[in-house]
Short mmCIF file of C-alpha atoms and ligand atoms in Angstrom, two decimals:
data_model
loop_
_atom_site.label_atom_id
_atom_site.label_comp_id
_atom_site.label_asym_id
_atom_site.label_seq_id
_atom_site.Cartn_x
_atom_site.Cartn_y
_atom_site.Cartn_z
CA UNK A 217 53.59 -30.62 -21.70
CA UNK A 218 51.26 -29.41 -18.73
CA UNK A 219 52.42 -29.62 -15.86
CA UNK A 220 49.56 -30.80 -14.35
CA UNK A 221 50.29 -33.78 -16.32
CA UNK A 222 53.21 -34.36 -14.15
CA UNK A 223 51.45 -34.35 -11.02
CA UNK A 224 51.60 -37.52 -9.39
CA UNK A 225 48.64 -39.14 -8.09
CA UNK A 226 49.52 -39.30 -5.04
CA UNK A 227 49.72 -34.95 -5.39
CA UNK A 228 53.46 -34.95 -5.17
CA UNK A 229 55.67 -33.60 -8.33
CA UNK A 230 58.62 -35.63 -9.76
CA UNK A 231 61.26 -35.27 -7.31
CA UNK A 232 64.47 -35.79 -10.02
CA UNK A 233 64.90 -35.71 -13.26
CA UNK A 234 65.07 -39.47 -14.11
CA UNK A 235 61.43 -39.22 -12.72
CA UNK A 236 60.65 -36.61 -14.70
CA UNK A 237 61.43 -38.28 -17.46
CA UNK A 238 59.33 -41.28 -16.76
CA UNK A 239 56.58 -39.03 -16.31
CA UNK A 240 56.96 -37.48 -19.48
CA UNK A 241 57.89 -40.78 -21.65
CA UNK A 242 55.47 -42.58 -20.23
CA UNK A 243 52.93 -44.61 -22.73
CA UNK A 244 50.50 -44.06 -20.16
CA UNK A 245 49.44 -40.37 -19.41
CA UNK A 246 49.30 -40.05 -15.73
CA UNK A 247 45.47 -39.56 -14.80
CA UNK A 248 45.65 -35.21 -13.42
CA UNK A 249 42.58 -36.74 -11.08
CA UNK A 250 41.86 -39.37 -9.44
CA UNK A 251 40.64 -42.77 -10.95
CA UNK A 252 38.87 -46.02 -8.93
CA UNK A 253 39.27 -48.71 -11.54
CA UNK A 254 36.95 -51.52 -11.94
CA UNK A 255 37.66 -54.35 -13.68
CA UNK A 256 35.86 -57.99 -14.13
CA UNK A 257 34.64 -60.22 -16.42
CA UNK A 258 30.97 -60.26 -18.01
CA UNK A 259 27.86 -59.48 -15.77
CA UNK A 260 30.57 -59.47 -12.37
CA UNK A 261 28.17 -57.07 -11.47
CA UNK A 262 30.63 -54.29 -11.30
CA UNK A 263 28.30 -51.92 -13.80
CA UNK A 264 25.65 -51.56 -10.98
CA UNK A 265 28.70 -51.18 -8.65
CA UNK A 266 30.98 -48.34 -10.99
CA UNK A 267 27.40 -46.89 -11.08
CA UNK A 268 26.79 -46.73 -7.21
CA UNK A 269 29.97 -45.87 -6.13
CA UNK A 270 30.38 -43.21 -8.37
CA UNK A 271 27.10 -41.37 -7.40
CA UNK A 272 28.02 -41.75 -3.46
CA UNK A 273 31.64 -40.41 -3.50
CA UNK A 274 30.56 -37.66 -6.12
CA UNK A 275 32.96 -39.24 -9.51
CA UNK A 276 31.79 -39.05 -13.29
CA UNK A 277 31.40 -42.27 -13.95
CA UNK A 278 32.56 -44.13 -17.34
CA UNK A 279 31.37 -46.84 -18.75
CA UNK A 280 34.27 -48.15 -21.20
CA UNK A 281 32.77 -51.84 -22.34
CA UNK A 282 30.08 -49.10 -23.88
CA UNK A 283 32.68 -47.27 -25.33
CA UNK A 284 33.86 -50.83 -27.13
CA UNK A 285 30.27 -51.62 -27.72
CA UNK A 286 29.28 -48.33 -29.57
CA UNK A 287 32.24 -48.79 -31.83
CA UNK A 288 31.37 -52.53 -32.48
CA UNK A 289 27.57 -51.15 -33.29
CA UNK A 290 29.38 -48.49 -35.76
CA UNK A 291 31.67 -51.58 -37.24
CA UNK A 292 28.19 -53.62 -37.81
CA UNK A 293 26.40 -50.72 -39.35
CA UNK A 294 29.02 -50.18 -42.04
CA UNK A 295 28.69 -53.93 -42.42
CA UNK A 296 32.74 -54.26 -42.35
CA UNK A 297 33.50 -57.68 -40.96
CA UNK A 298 35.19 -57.28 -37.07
CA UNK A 299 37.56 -59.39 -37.85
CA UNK A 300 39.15 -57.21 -40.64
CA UNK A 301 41.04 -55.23 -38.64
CA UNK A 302 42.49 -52.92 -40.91
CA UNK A 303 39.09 -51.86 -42.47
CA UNK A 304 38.17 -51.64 -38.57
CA UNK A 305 41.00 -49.35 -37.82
CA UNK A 306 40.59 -47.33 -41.26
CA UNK A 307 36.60 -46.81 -40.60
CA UNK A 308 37.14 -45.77 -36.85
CA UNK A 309 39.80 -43.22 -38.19
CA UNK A 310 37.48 -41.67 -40.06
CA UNK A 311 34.55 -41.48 -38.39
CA UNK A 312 34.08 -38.50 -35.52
CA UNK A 313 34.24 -39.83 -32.03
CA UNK A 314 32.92 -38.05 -29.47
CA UNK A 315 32.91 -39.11 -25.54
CA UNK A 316 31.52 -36.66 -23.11
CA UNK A 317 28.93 -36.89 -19.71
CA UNK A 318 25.30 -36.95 -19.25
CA UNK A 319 23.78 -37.16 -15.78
CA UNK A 320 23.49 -40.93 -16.22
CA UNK A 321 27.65 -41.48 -16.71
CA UNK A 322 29.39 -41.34 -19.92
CA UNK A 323 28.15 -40.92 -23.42
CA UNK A 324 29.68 -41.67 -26.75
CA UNK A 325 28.11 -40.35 -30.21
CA UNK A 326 29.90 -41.49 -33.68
CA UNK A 327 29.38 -39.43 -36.72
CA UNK A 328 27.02 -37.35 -34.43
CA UNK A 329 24.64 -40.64 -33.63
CA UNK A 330 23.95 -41.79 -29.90
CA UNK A 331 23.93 -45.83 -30.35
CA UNK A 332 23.08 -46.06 -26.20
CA UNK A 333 20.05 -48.06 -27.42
CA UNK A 334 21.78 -50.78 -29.88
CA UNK A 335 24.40 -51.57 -27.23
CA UNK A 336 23.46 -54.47 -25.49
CA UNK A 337 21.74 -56.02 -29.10
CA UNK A 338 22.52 -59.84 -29.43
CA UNK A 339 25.06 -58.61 -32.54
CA UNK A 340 26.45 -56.15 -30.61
CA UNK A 341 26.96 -59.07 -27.63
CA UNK A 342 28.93 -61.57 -29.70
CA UNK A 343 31.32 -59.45 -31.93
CA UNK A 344 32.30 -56.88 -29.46
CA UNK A 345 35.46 -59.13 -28.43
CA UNK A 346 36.47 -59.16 -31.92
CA UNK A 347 36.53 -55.87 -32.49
CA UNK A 348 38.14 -54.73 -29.10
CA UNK A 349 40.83 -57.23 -29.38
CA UNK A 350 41.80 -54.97 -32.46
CA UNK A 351 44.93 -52.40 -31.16
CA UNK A 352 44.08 -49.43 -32.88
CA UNK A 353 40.51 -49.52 -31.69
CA UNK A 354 41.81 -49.48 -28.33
CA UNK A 355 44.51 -46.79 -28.79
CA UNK A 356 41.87 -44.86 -30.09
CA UNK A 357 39.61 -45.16 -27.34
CA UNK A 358 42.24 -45.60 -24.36
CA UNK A 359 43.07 -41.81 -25.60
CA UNK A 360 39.31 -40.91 -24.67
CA UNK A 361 39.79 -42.32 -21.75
CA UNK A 362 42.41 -40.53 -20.44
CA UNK A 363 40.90 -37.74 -22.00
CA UNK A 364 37.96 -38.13 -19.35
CA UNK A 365 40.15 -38.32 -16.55
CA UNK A 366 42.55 -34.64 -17.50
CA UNK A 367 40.01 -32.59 -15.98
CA UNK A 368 37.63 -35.23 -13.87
CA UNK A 369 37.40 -37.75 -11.03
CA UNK A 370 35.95 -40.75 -12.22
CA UNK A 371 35.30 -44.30 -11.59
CA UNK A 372 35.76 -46.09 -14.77
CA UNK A 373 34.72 -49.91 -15.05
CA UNK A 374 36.34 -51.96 -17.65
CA UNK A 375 38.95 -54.99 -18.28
CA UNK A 376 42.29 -53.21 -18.35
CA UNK A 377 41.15 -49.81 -16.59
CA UNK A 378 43.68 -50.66 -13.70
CA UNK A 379 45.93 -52.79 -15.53
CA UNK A 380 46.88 -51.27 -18.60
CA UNK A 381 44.84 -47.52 -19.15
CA UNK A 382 45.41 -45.98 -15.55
CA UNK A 383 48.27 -48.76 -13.87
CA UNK A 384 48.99 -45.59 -11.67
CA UNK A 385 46.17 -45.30 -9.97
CA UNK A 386 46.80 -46.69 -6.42
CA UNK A 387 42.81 -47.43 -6.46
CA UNK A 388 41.92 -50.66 -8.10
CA UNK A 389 39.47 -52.92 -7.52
CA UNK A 390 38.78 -56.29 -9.38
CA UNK A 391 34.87 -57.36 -9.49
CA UNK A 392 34.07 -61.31 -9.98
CA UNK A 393 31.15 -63.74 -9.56
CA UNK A 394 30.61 -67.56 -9.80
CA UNK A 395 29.82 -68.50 -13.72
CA UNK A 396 26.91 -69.68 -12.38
CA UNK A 397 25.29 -66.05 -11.10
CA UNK A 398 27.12 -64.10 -13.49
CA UNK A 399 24.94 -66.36 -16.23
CA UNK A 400 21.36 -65.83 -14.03
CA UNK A 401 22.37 -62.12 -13.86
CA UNK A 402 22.14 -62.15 -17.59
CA UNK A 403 19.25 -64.11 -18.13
CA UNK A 404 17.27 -61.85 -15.11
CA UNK A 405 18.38 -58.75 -17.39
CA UNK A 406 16.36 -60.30 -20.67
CA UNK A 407 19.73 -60.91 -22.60
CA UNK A 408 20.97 -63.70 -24.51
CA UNK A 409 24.97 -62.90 -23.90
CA UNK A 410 27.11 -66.03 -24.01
CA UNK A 411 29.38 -64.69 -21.46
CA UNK A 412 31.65 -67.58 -21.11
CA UNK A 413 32.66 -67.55 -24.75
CA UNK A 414 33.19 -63.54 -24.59
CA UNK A 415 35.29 -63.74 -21.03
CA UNK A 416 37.31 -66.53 -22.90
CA UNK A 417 37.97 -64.42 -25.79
CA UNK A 418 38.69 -61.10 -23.62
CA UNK A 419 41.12 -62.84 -21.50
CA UNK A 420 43.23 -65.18 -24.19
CA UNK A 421 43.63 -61.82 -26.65
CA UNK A 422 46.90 -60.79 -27.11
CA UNK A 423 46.34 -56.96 -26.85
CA UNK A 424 45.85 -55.74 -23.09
CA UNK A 425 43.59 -59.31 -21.88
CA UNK A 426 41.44 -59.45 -18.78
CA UNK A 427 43.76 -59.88 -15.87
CA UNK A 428 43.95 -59.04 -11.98
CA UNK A 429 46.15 -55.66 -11.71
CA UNK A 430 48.83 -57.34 -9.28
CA UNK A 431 47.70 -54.63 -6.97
CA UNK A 432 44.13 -54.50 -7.09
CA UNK A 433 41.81 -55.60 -4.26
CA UNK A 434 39.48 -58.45 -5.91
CA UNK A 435 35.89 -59.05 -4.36
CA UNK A 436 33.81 -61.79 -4.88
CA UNK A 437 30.41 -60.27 -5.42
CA UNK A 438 28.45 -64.11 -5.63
CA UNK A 439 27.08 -63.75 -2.37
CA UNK A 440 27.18 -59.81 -2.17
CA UNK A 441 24.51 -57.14 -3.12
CA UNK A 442 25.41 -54.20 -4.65
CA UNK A 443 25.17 -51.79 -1.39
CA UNK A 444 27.87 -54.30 0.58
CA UNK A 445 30.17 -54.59 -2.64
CA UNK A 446 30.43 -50.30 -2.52
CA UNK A 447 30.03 -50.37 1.16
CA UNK A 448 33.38 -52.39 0.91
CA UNK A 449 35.68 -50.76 -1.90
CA UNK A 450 34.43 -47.34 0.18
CA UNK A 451 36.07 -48.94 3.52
CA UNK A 452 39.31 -49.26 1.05
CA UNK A 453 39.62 -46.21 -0.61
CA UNK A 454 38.89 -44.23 2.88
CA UNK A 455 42.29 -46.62 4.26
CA UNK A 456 44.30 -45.63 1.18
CA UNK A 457 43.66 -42.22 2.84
CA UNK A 458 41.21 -40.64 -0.01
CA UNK A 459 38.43 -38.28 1.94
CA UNK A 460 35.06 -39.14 1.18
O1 DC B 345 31.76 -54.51 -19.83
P1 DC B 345 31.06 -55.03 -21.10
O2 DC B 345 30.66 -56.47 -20.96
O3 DC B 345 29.96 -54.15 -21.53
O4 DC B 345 32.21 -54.97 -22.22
C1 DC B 345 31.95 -55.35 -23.53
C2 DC B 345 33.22 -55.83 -24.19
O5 DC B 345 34.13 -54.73 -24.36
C3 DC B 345 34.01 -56.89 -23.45
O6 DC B 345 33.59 -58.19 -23.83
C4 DC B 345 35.43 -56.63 -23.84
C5 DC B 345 35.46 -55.17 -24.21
N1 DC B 345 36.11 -54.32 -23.22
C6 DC B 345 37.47 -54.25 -23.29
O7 DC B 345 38.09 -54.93 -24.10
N2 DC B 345 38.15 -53.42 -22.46
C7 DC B 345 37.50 -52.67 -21.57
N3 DC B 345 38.19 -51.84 -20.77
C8 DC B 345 36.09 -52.76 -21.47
C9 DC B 345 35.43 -53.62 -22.30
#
């Protein structure tokens, strides 16, 4: 192993060997960089946020519900049903992944094809719960995202980002809205999304749900725009000492 991969994110290495070994068995591969995770529920706003914040503190950002959507588009095209899972897993393990950057924030092609287009298609909308709720799908990508984070900062918006694929990160913000604006926000972006139905499913599944990381700092964004949601997780990273 690395042994960058045993730097701590806080910059410190493990001190003793029992933390060594936690380091090393860990399920979770310590992030080398840092990581601001944001998590929330459908159209919380915290896209437009991830997006901001990463351009004014200088981070790649990463979209992962993209990452789940692409694969969902890929599921759809090889008309496998999302809720065989198997067939899921099987097609995703043989078809070629491939996350990298653009200057607009992550990118994922499959078998060599850029879905970016197709992702936010009305199909694409009401299976992608299905097919992320699936384990292997998000072993597979979980491993691209920490893949993203070996050799980058990044501010990666998700579900689980702060819960479940970087719980080390000491930054970790939780983005949420009334059902009420979160359902405008849709509608004002053109899209037919039933958002309560898909935040239902995303945080009753069994495999890594939606849930507040018991140490992330949750905002209500309702009443909020954009520039004051950024202005405010940038007042808490600078606190949690990270220079800016
Ligand atoms: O952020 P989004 O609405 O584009 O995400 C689409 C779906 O992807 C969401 O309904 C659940 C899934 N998702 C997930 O399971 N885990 C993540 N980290 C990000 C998204």
């Amino acid at each position: 192993m690395q042994a960058h991969r045993l730097r701590r994110e806080d910059g410190r290495t493990p001190g003793n060997f029992a933390e060594a070994a936690a380091h090393i068995f860990a399920v979770n591969v310590p992030a080398a960089h840092r990581v601001v995770a944001i998590d929330g529920p459908a159209a919380s706003g915290k896209s437009s946020v991830a997006r901001e914040l990463a351009k004014q503190i200088g981070f790649d950002y990463v979209n992962s519900g993209a990452m789940y959507r692409a694969v969902t588009w890929h599921v759809l095209q090889h008309a496998i049903s999302p809720g065989d899972g198997v067939s899921v897993a099987r097609l995703l393990e043989a078809s070629r992944i491939d996350c990298d950057l653009d200057e607009d924030g992550s990118r994922i092609l499959i078998d060599g094809v850029d879905p970016a287009e197709h992702l936010r298609e009305d199909r694409v909308n009401d299976e992608v719960s299905l097919v992320s709720s699936i384990p292997r799908v998000r072993e597979i990508l979980v491993a691209k995202m920490h893949a993203y984070a070996s050799d980058r900062n990044v501010v990666m918006e998700g579900r689980d980002i702060g819960s479940v694929v970087f719980p080390e990160t000491p930054y970790k913000f939780y983005i949420d809205a009334s059902p009420e604006i979160r359902l405008r926000r849709r509608i004002a972006q053109g899209q037919r999304d039933r958002i309560a139905v898909r935040d239902r499913a995303d945080s009753s599944r069994r495999a890594s749900p939606l849930v507040v990381a018991e140490d992330a700092h949750v905002i209500d964004s309702s009443n909020l725009t954009v520039e004051g949601v950024v202005g405010e997780i940038i007042g808490r990273l600078k606190l949690k000492g990270m220079v800016i």
